[in-house]
Amino acid sequence: MDLRRLSSFLAVVEEEHFGRAATRLFLSPAAVTQHVQQLEREFGARLLDRGRGPVVPTVAGRRLASHARTLLAAANAAMEDVAEAARGRSSRGLRVGVMSHGSAELTPAAVSAFRRARPEVPVHLVELTFTEHCSALREDRVDVAFVRPAVEAEGIEVDVLTTEQRIVAVSARSPLADAAHEGLRVADVIDLPFLRVPARTPRPFVDYLYFRDGERRAPDCALTPHDVLTSVAAGRGAGSGLKSFARYYPWPGTVFVPVLDAPRAHSVLVTRAGDPHQEVRIFRALTVALARELGEFAAR
């Protein structure tokens, strides 16, 4: 895929207008329109609804937007990495993967502590999708990662950082929304149409997302919190997560309901087993120490 076309498409999605997207990219509206049309021909699907109001993505367009963000971020990271090598820099810094909101308040605290301890080391934050529990580490795209739930995988070391109550995200129009304060039980939510995740999603996350036994699936597929929230608000399915998710992602039209009897779940820091890099060892030690101090606060 041509990255220029993806960039134009994503700009239209975010600006909800071809003209504003063109201004942002320093292109003509005709060029942006052509890029989107070329993508639609490539995929054989309409990606945007062009009505009289804001331009909005179709179902296919929402999925492409999620992938486009990842692809463009990867391309930018590659350019920066090669540029650093060309300038003769020997260190690539520390690459910190963060799935969703990571480990709540602990994640920014750990990053800040590392930056204070090692101000000369660049820190690069890498957004991870729901499928990248260990793959980003194994493919050497990150050095450490904040993910959920706890995983058991060969060659991966895991530090449990927070242990939290589970919640479900439902549309404000759902009958279950009235239970936002008193909470529900697993039996009340197990048959909700939870959003689908790609087939490559690791089994621990699938079991976590669907409370292990849930079988219904919504029509939409989710890779990021944004995917979840937009679909839930539109009444197209439900999502699940940790209690701290509600603090980080308040969203119009979405209500978060505690699941009182669900097993509490962990957010964790994962690293490559035996990683010899000093920066990884320092970051891990700082994060684990902070988890002991802030864990109860972060999991409130």
mmCIF file with all atom_site columns, N, CA and C in Angstrom, residues 35-92:
data_model
loop_
_atom_site.group_PDB
_atom_site.id
_atom_site.type_symbol
_atom_site.label_atom_id
_atom_site.label_alt_id
_atom_site.label_comp_id
_atom_site.label_asym_id
_atom_site.label_entity_id
_atom_site.label_seq_id
_atom_site.pdbx_PDB_ins_code
_atom_site.Cartn_x
_atom_site.Cartn_y
_atom_site.Cartn_z
_atom_site.occupancy
_atom_site.B_iso_or_equiv
_atom_site.pdbx_formal_charge
_atom_site.auth_seq_id
_atom_site.auth_comp_id
_atom_site.auth_asym_id
_atom_site.auth_atom_id
_atom_site.pdbx_PDB_model_num
ATOM 1   N N  . HIS A 1 35 ? -6.405  10.068 -3.693 1.00 0.00 ? 35 HIS A N  1
ATOM 2   C CA . HIS A 1 35 ? -5.758  9.044  -2.869 1.00 0.00 ? 35 HIS A CA 1
ATOM 3   C C  . HIS A 1 35 ? -6.791  8.113  -2.241 1.00 0.00 ? 35 HIS A C  1
ATOM 4   N N  . VAL A 1 36 ? -7.882  8.675  -1.735 1.00 0.00 ? 36 VAL A N  1
ATOM 5   C CA . VAL A 1 36 ? -8.916  7.852  -1.106 1.00 0.00 ? 36 VAL A CA 1
ATOM 6   C C  . VAL A 1 36 ? -9.588  6.960  -2.156 1.00 0.00 ? 36 VAL A C  1
ATOM 7   N N  . GLN A 1 37 ? -9.867  7.521  -3.303 1.00 0.00 ? 37 GLN A N  1
ATOM 8   C CA . GLN A 1 37 ? -10.504 6.726  -4.360 1.00 0.00 ? 37 GLN A CA 1
ATOM 9   C C  . GLN A 1 37 ? -9.603  5.576  -4.807 1.00 0.00 ? 37 GLN A C  1
ATOM 10  N N  . GLN A 1 38 ? -8.291  5.837  -4.874 1.00 0.00 ? 38 GLN A N  1
ATOM 11  C CA . GLN A 1 38 ? -7.361  4.773  -5.259 1.00 0.00 ? 38 GLN A CA 1
ATOM 12  C C  . GLN A 1 38 ? -7.355  3.658  -4.213 1.00 0.00 ? 38 GLN A C  1
ATOM 13  N N  . LEU A 1 39 ? -7.415  4.025  -2.939 1.00 0.00 ? 39 LEU A N  1
ATOM 14  C CA . LEU A 1 39 ? -7.492  3.008  -1.896 1.00 0.00 ? 39 LEU A CA 1
ATOM 15  C C  . LEU A 1 39 ? -8.784  2.202  -2.003 1.00 0.00 ? 39 LEU A C  1
ATOM 16  N N  . GLU A 1 40 ? -9.876  2.870  -2.266 1.00 0.00 ? 40 GLU A N  1
ATOM 17  C CA . GLU A 1 40 ? -11.151 2.170  -2.382 1.00 0.00 ? 40 GLU A CA 1
ATOM 18  C C  . GLU A 1 40 ? -11.130 1.198  -3.552 1.00 0.00 ? 40 GLU A C  1
ATOM 19  N N  . ARG A 1 41 ? -10.463 1.573  -4.636 1.00 0.00 ? 41 ARG A N  1
ATOM 20  C CA . ARG A 1 41 ? -10.337 0.635  -5.765 1.00 0.00 ? 41 ARG A CA 1
ATOM 21  C C  . ARG A 1 41 ? -9.453  -0.544 -5.378 1.00 0.00 ? 41 ARG A C  1
ATOM 22  N N  . GLU A 1 42 ? -8.378  -0.284 -4.646 1.00 0.00 ? 42 GLU A N  1
ATOM 23  C CA . GLU A 1 42 ? -7.479  -1.368 -4.229 1.00 0.00 ? 42 GLU A CA 1
ATOM 24  C C  . GLU A 1 42 ? -8.203  -2.383 -3.346 1.00 0.00 ? 42 GLU A C  1
ATOM 25  N N  . PHE A 1 43 ? -9.022  -1.885 -2.412 1.00 0.00 ? 43 PHE A N  1
ATOM 26  C CA . PHE A 1 43 ? -9.706  -2.771 -1.480 1.00 0.00 ? 43 PHE A CA 1
ATOM 27  C C  . PHE A 1 43 ? -11.036 -3.283 -2.019 1.00 0.00 ? 43 PHE A C  1
ATOM 28  N N  . GLY A 1 44 ? -11.529 -2.636 -3.065 1.00 0.00 ? 44 GLY A N  1
ATOM 29  C CA . GLY A 1 44 ? -12.822 -3.050 -3.603 1.00 0.00 ? 44 GLY A CA 1
ATOM 30  C C  . GLY A 1 44 ? -13.957 -2.796 -2.638 1.00 0.00 ? 44 GLY A C  1
ATOM 31  N N  . ALA A 1 45 ? -13.829 -1.717 -1.845 1.00 0.00 ? 45 ALA A N  1
ATOM 32  C CA . ALA A 1 45 ? -14.846 -1.405 -0.840 1.00 0.00 ? 45 ALA A CA 1
ATOM 33  C C  . ALA A 1 45 ? -14.902 0.098  -0.623 1.00 0.00 ? 45 ALA A C  1
ATOM 34  N N  . ARG A 1 46 ? -16.082 0.592  -0.299 1.00 0.00 ? 46 ARG A N  1
ATOM 35  C CA . ARG A 1 46 ? -16.222 1.997  0.053  1.00 0.00 ? 46 ARG A CA 1
ATOM 36  C C  . ARG A 1 46 ? -15.696 2.192  1.470  1.00 0.00 ? 46 ARG A C  1
ATOM 37  N N  . LEU A 1 47 ? -14.807 3.160  1.650  1.00 0.00 ? 47 LEU A N  1
ATOM 38  C CA . LEU A 1 47 ? -14.150 3.376  2.929  1.00 0.00 ? 47 LEU A CA 1
ATOM 39  C C  . LEU A 1 47 ? -14.721 4.557  3.701  1.00 0.00 ? 47 LEU A C  1
ATOM 40  N N  . LEU A 1 48 ? -15.361 5.498  2.986  1.00 0.00 ? 48 LEU A N  1
ATOM 41  C CA . LEU A 1 48 ? -15.890 6.700  3.629  1.00 0.00 ? 48 LEU A CA 1
ATOM 42  C C  . LEU A 1 48 ? -17.314 6.964  3.176  1.00 0.00 ? 48 LEU A C  1
ATOM 43  N N  . ASP A 1 49 ? -18.134 7.424  4.111  1.00 0.00 ? 49 ASP A N  1
ATOM 44  C CA . ASP A 1 49 ? -19.483 7.885  3.774  1.00 0.00 ? 49 ASP A CA 1
ATOM 45  C C  . ASP A 1 49 ? -19.417 9.391  3.546  1.00 0.00 ? 49 ASP A C  1
ATOM 46  N N  . ARG A 1 50 ? -19.722 9.805  2.323  1.00 0.00 ? 50 ARG A N  1
ATOM 47  C CA . ARG A 1 50 ? -19.598 11.214 1.955  1.00 0.00 ? 50 ARG A CA 1
ATOM 48  C C  . ARG A 1 50 ? -20.992 11.833 1.870  1.00 0.00 ? 50 ARG A C  1
ATOM 49  N N  . GLY A 1 51 ? -21.550 12.170 3.015  1.00 0.00 ? 51 GLY A N  1
ATOM 50  C CA . GLY A 1 51 ? -22.857 12.802 3.026  1.00 0.00 ? 51 GLY A CA 1
ATOM 51  C C  . GLY A 1 51 ? -22.722 14.313 3.092  1.00 0.00 ? 51 GLY A C  1
ATOM 52  N N  . ARG A 1 52 ? -23.812 14.983 3.455  1.00 0.00 ? 52 ARG A N  1
ATOM 53  C CA . ARG A 1 52 ? -23.769 16.436 3.586  1.00 0.00 ? 52 ARG A CA 1
ATOM 54  C C  . ARG A 1 52 ? -23.099 16.866 4.883  1.00 0.00 ? 52 ARG A C  1
ATOM 55  N N  . GLY A 1 53 ? -23.104 15.977 5.869  1.00 0.00 ? 53 GLY A N  1
ATOM 56  C CA . GLY A 1 53 ? -22.486 16.297 7.151  1.00 0.00 ? 53 GLY A CA 1
ATOM 57  C C  . GLY A 1 53 ? -21.022 15.876 7.169  1.00 0.00 ? 53 GLY A C  1
ATOM 58  N N  . PRO A 1 54 ? -20.492 15.586 8.365  1.00 0.00 ? 54 PRO A N  1
ATOM 59  C CA . PRO A 1 54 ? -19.092 15.152 8.482  1.00 0.00 ? 54 PRO A CA 1
ATOM 60  C C  . PRO A 1 54 ? -18.842 13.861 7.706  1.00 0.00 ? 54 PRO A C  1
ATOM 61  N N  . VAL A 1 55 ? -17.668 13.759 7.141  1.00 0.00 ? 55 VAL A N  1
ATOM 62  C CA . VAL A 1 55 ? -17.264 12.531 6.458  1.00 0.00 ? 55 VAL A CA 1
ATOM 63  C C  . VAL A 1 55 ? -16.913 11.502 7.524  1.00 0.00 ? 55 VAL A C  1
ATOM 64  N N  . VAL A 1 56 ? -17.533 10.325 7.473  1.00 0.00 ? 56 VAL A N  1
ATOM 65  C CA . VAL A 1 56 ? -17.292 9.297  8.488  1.00 0.00 ? 56 VAL A CA 1
ATOM 66  C C  . VAL A 1 56 ? -16.882 7.995  7.805  1.00 0.00 ? 56 VAL A C  1
ATOM 67  N N  . PRO A 1 57 ? -16.047 7.190  8.469  1.00 0.00 ? 57 PRO A N  1
ATOM 68  C CA . PRO A 1 57 ? -15.625 5.925  7.870  1.00 0.00 ? 57 PRO A CA 1
ATOM 69  C C  . PRO A 1 57 ? -16.724 4.873  7.904  1.00 0.00 ? 57 PRO A C  1
ATOM 70  N N  . THR A 1 58 ? -16.740 4.025  6.911  1.00 0.00 ? 58 THR A N  1
ATOM 71  C CA . THR A 1 58 ? -17.613 2.854  6.919  1.00 0.00 ? 58 THR A CA 1
ATOM 72  C C  . THR A 1 58 ? -17.008 1.816  7.866  1.00 0.00 ? 58 THR A C  1
ATOM 73  N N  . VAL A 1 59 ? -17.656 0.657  7.973  1.00 0.00 ? 59 VAL A N  1
ATOM 74  C CA . VAL A 1 59 ? -17.099 -0.421 8.794  1.00 0.00 ? 59 VAL A CA 1
ATOM 75  C C  . VAL A 1 59 ? -15.721 -0.797 8.278  1.00 0.00 ? 59 VAL A C  1
ATOM 76  N N  . ALA A 1 60 ? -15.589 -0.945 6.961  1.00 0.00 ? 60 ALA A N  1
ATOM 77  C CA . ALA A 1 60 ? -14.280 -1.261 6.380  1.00 0.00 ? 60 ALA A CA 1
ATOM 78  C C  . ALA A 1 60 ? -13.299 -0.117 6.619  1.00 0.00 ? 60 ALA A C  1
ATOM 79  N N  . GLY A 1 61 ? -13.800 1.109  6.535  1.00 0.00 ? 61 GLY A N  1
ATOM 80  C CA . GLY A 1 61 ? -12.938 2.266  6.762  1.00 0.00 ? 61 GLY A CA 1
ATOM 81  C C  . GLY A 1 61 ? -12.412 2.335  8.179  1.00 0.00 ? 61 GLY A C  1
ATOM 82  N N  . ARG A 1 62 ? -13.257 1.971  9.168  1.00 0.00 ? 62 ARG A N  1
ATOM 83  C CA . ARG A 1 62 ? -12.792 1.976  10.558 1.00 0.00 ? 62 ARG A CA 1
ATOM 84  C C  . ARG A 1 62 ? -11.678 0.972  10.763 1.00 0.00 ? 62 ARG A C  1
ATOM 85  N N  . ARG A 1 63 ? -11.832 -0.175 10.154 1.00 0.00 ? 63 ARG A N  1
ATOM 86  C CA . ARG A 1 63 ? -10.775 -1.188 10.294 1.00 0.00 ? 63 ARG A CA 1
ATOM 87  C C  . ARG A 1 63 ? -9.484  -0.717 9.633  1.00 0.00 ? 63 ARG A C  1
ATOM 88  N N  . LEU A 1 64 ? -9.606  -0.125 8.451  1.00 0.00 ? 64 LEU A N  1
ATOM 89  C CA . LEU A 1 64 ? -8.401  0.350  7.766  1.00 0.00 ? 64 LEU A CA 1
ATOM 90  C C  . LEU A 1 64 ? -7.744  1.467  8.565  1.00 0.00 ? 64 LEU A C  1
ATOM 91  N N  . ALA A 1 65 ? -8.532  2.349  9.182  1.00 0.00 ? 65 ALA A N  1
ATOM 92  C CA . ALA A 1 65 ? -7.964  3.452  9.951  1.00 0.00 ? 65 ALA A CA 1
ATOM 93  C C  . ALA A 1 65 ? -7.087  2.930  11.079 1.00 0.00 ? 65 ALA A C  1
ATOM 94  N N  . SER A 1 66 ? -7.543  1.869  11.740 1.00 0.00 ? 66 SER A N  1
ATOM 95  C CA . SER A 1 66 ? -6.749  1.285  12.821 1.00 0.00 ? 66 SER A CA 1
ATOM 96  C C  . SER A 1 66 ? -5.418  0.756  12.294 1.00 0.00 ? 66 SER A C  1
ATOM 97  N N  . HIS A 1 67 ? -5.463  0.037  11.165 1.00 0.00 ? 67 HIS A N  1
ATOM 98  C CA . HIS A 1 67 ? -4.236  -0.483 10.567 1.00 0.00 ? 67 HIS A CA 1
ATOM 99  C C  . HIS A 1 67 ? -3.354  0.656  10.061 1.00 0.00 ? 67 HIS A C  1
ATOM 100 N N  . ALA A 1 68 ? -3.974  1.685  9.495  1.00 0.00 ? 68 ALA A N  1
ATOM 101 C CA . ALA A 1 68 ? -3.203  2.793  8.930  1.00 0.00 ? 68 ALA A CA 1
ATOM 102 C C  . ALA A 1 68 ? -2.375  3.487  9.999  1.00 0.00 ? 68 ALA A C  1
ATOM 103 N N  . ARG A 1 69 ? -2.967  3.688  11.183 1.00 0.00 ? 69 ARG A N  1
ATOM 104 C CA . ARG A 1 69 ? -2.211  4.324  12.268 1.00 0.00 ? 69 ARG A CA 1
ATOM 105 C C  . ARG A 1 69 ? -0.969  3.504  12.607 1.00 0.00 ? 69 ARG A C  1
ATOM 106 N N  . THR A 1 70 ? -1.135  2.184  12.679 1.00 0.00 ? 70 THR A N  1
ATOM 107 C CA . THR A 1 70 ? -0.007  1.314  13.008 1.00 0.00 ? 70 THR A CA 1
ATOM 108 C C  . THR A 1 70 ? 1.054   1.348  11.917 1.00 0.00 ? 70 THR A C  1
ATOM 109 N N  . LEU A 1 71 ? 0.616   1.263  10.657 1.00 0.00 ? 71 LEU A N  1
ATOM 110 C CA . LEU A 1 71 ? 1.564   1.250  9.546  1.00 0.00 ? 71 LEU A CA 1
ATOM 111 C C  . LEU A 1 71 ? 2.337   2.562  9.434  1.00 0.00 ? 71 LEU A C  1
ATOM 112 N N  . LEU A 1 72 ? 1.647   3.670  9.577  1.00 0.00 ? 72 LEU A N  1
ATOM 113 C CA . LEU A 1 72 ? 2.311   4.972  9.465  1.00 0.00 ? 72 LEU A CA 1
ATOM 114 C C  . LEU A 1 72 ? 3.261   5.198  10.633 1.00 0.00 ? 72 LEU A C  1
ATOM 115 N N  . ALA A 1 73 ? 2.859   4.757  11.827 1.00 0.00 ? 73 ALA A N  1
ATOM 116 C CA . ALA A 1 73 ? 3.753   4.883  12.976 1.00 0.00 ? 73 ALA A CA 1
ATOM 117 C C  . ALA A 1 73 ? 5.009   4.041  12.777 1.00 0.00 ? 73 ALA A C  1
ATOM 118 N N  . ALA A 1 74 ? 4.823   2.832  12.225 1.00 0.00 ? 74 ALA A N  1
ATOM 119 C CA . ALA A 1 74 ? 5.974   1.968  11.971 1.00 0.00 ? 74 ALA A CA 1
ATOM 120 C C  . ALA A 1 74 ? 6.903   2.587  10.931 1.00 0.00 ? 74 ALA A C  1
ATOM 121 N N  . ALA A 1 75 ? 6.323   3.187  9.904  1.00 0.00 ? 75 ALA A N  1
ATOM 122 C CA . ALA A 1 75 ? 7.140   3.825  8.866  1.00 0.00 ? 75 ALA A CA 1
ATOM 123 C C  . ALA A 1 75 ? 7.926   4.997  9.441  1.00 0.00 ? 75 ALA A C  1
ATOM 124 N N  . ASN A 1 76 ? 7.272   5.803  10.280 1.00 0.00 ? 76 ASN A N  1
ATOM 125 C CA . ASN A 1 76 ? 7.968   6.933  10.897 1.00 0.00 ? 76 ASN A CA 1
ATOM 126 C C  . ASN A 1 76 ? 9.091   6.456  11.807 1.00 0.00 ? 76 ASN A C  1
ATOM 127 N N  . ALA A 1 77 ? 8.815   5.388  12.566 1.00 0.00 ? 77 ALA A N  1
ATOM 128 C CA . ALA A 1 77 ? 9.846   4.854  13.453 1.00 0.00 ? 77 ALA A CA 1
ATOM 129 C C  . ALA A 1 77 ? 11.037  4.333  12.658 1.00 0.00 ? 77 ALA A C  1
ATOM 130 N N  . ALA A 1 78 ? 10.758  3.680  11.525 1.00 0.00 ? 78 ALA A N  1
ATOM 131 C CA . ALA A 1 78 ? 11.851  3.175  10.686 1.00 0.00 ? 78 ALA A CA 1
ATOM 132 C C  . ALA A 1 78 ? 12.710  4.318  10.153 1.00 0.00 ? 78 ALA A C  1
ATOM 133 N N  . MET A 1 79 ? 12.067  5.393  9.727  1.00 0.00 ? 79 MET A N  1
ATOM 134 C CA . MET A 1 79 ? 12.812  6.542  9.212  1.00 0.00 ? 79 MET A CA 1
ATOM 135 C C  . MET A 1 79 ? 13.696  7.159  10.295 1.00 0.00 ? 79 MET A C  1
ATOM 136 N N  . GLU A 1 80 ? 13.133  7.290  11.516 1.00 0.00 ? 80 GLU A N  1
ATOM 137 C CA . GLU A 1 80 ? 13.915  7.857  12.611 1.00 0.00 ? 80 GLU A CA 1
ATOM 138 C C  . GLU A 1 80 ? 15.083  6.950  12.981 1.00 0.00 ? 80 GLU A C  1
ATOM 139 N N  . ASP A 1 81 ? 14.835  5.634  12.992 1.00 0.00 ? 81 ASP A N  1
ATOM 140 C CA . ASP A 1 81 ? 15.885  4.683  13.351 1.00 0.00 ? 81 ASP A CA 1
ATOM 141 C C  . ASP A 1 81 ? 17.027  4.721  12.354 1.00 0.00 ? 81 ASP A C  1
ATOM 142 N N  . VAL A 1 82 ? 16.698  4.742  11.061 1.00 0.00 ? 82 VAL A N  1
ATOM 143 C CA . VAL A 1 82 ? 17.731  4.782  10.024 1.00 0.00 ? 82 VAL A CA 1
ATOM 144 C C  . VAL A 1 82 ? 18.481  6.111  10.075 1.00 0.00 ? 82 VAL A C  1
ATOM 145 N N  . ALA A 1 83 ? 17.744  7.203  10.322 1.00 0.00 ? 83 ALA A N  1
ATOM 146 C CA . ALA A 1 83 ? 18.380  8.514  10.407 1.00 0.00 ? 83 ALA A CA 1
ATOM 147 C C  . ALA A 1 83 ? 19.376  8.567  11.554 1.00 0.00 ? 83 ALA A C  1
ATOM 148 N N  . GLU A 1 84 ? 19.016  7.965  12.690 1.00 0.00 ? 84 GLU A N  1
ATOM 149 C CA . GLU A 1 84 ? 19.937  7.936  13.822 1.00 0.00 ? 84 GLU A CA 1
ATOM 150 C C  . GLU A 1 84 ? 21.186  7.141  13.484 1.00 0.00 ? 84 GLU A C  1
ATOM 151 N N  . ALA A 1 85 ? 20.991  6.009  12.800 1.00 0.00 ? 85 ALA A N  1
ATOM 152 C CA . ALA A 1 85 ? 22.147  5.199  12.408 1.00 0.00 ? 85 ALA A CA 1
ATOM 153 C C  . ALA A 1 85 ? 23.053  5.977  11.458 1.00 0.00 ? 85 ALA A C  1
ATOM 154 N N  . ALA A 1 86 ? 22.436  6.721  10.530 1.00 0.00 ? 86 ALA A N  1
ATOM 155 C CA . ALA A 1 86 ? 23.222  7.507  9.582  1.00 0.00 ? 86 ALA A CA 1
ATOM 156 C C  . ALA A 1 86 ? 24.015  8.607  10.272 1.00 0.00 ? 86 ALA A C  1
ATOM 157 N N  . ARG A 1 87 ? 23.472  9.113  11.403 1.00 0.00 ? 87 ARG A N  1
ATOM 158 C CA . ARG A 1 87 ? 24.176  10.145 12.150 1.00 0.00 ? 87 ARG A CA 1
ATOM 159 C C  . ARG A 1 87 ? 25.226  9.563  13.079 1.00 0.00 ? 87 ARG A C  1
ATOM 160 N N  . GLY A 1 88 ? 25.355  8.244  13.063 1.00 0.00 ? 88 GLY A N  1
ATOM 161 C CA . GLY A 1 88 ? 26.400  7.615  13.857 1.00 0.00 ? 88 GLY A CA 1
ATOM 162 C C  . GLY A 1 88 ? 26.030  7.368  15.301 1.00 0.00 ? 88 GLY A C  1
ATOM 163 N N  . ARG A 1 89 ? 24.740  7.428  15.649 1.00 0.00 ? 89 ARG A N  1
ATOM 164 C CA . ARG A 1 89 ? 24.342  7.171  17.018 1.00 0.00 ? 89 ARG A CA 1
ATOM 165 C C  . ARG A 1 89 ? 24.319  5.667  17.270 1.00 0.00 ? 89 ARG A C  1
ATOM 166 N N  . SER A 1 90 ? 24.962  5.250  18.345 1.00 0.00 ? 90 SER A N  1
ATOM 167 C CA . SER A 1 90 ? 25.068  3.818  18.625 1.00 0.00 ? 90 SER A CA 1
ATOM 168 C C  . SER A 1 90 ? 23.868  3.282  19.400 1.00 0.00 ? 90 SER A C  1
ATOM 169 N N  . SER A 1 91 ? 23.184  4.161  20.139 1.00 0.00 ? 91 SER A N  1
ATOM 170 C CA . SER A 1 91 ? 22.061  3.704  20.958 1.00 0.00 ? 91 SER A CA 1
ATOM 171 C C  . SER A 1 91 ? 20.739  4.065  20.308 1.00 0.00 ? 91 SER A C  1
ATOM 172 N N  . ARG A 1 92 ? 19.816  3.112  20.268 1.00 0.00 ? 92 ARG A N  1
ATOM 173 C CA . ARG A 1 92 ? 18.494  3.388  19.734 1.00 0.00 ? 92 ARG A CA 1
ATOM 174 C C  . ARG A 1 92 ? 17.555  3.843  20.856 1.00 0.00 ? 92 ARG A C  1
#
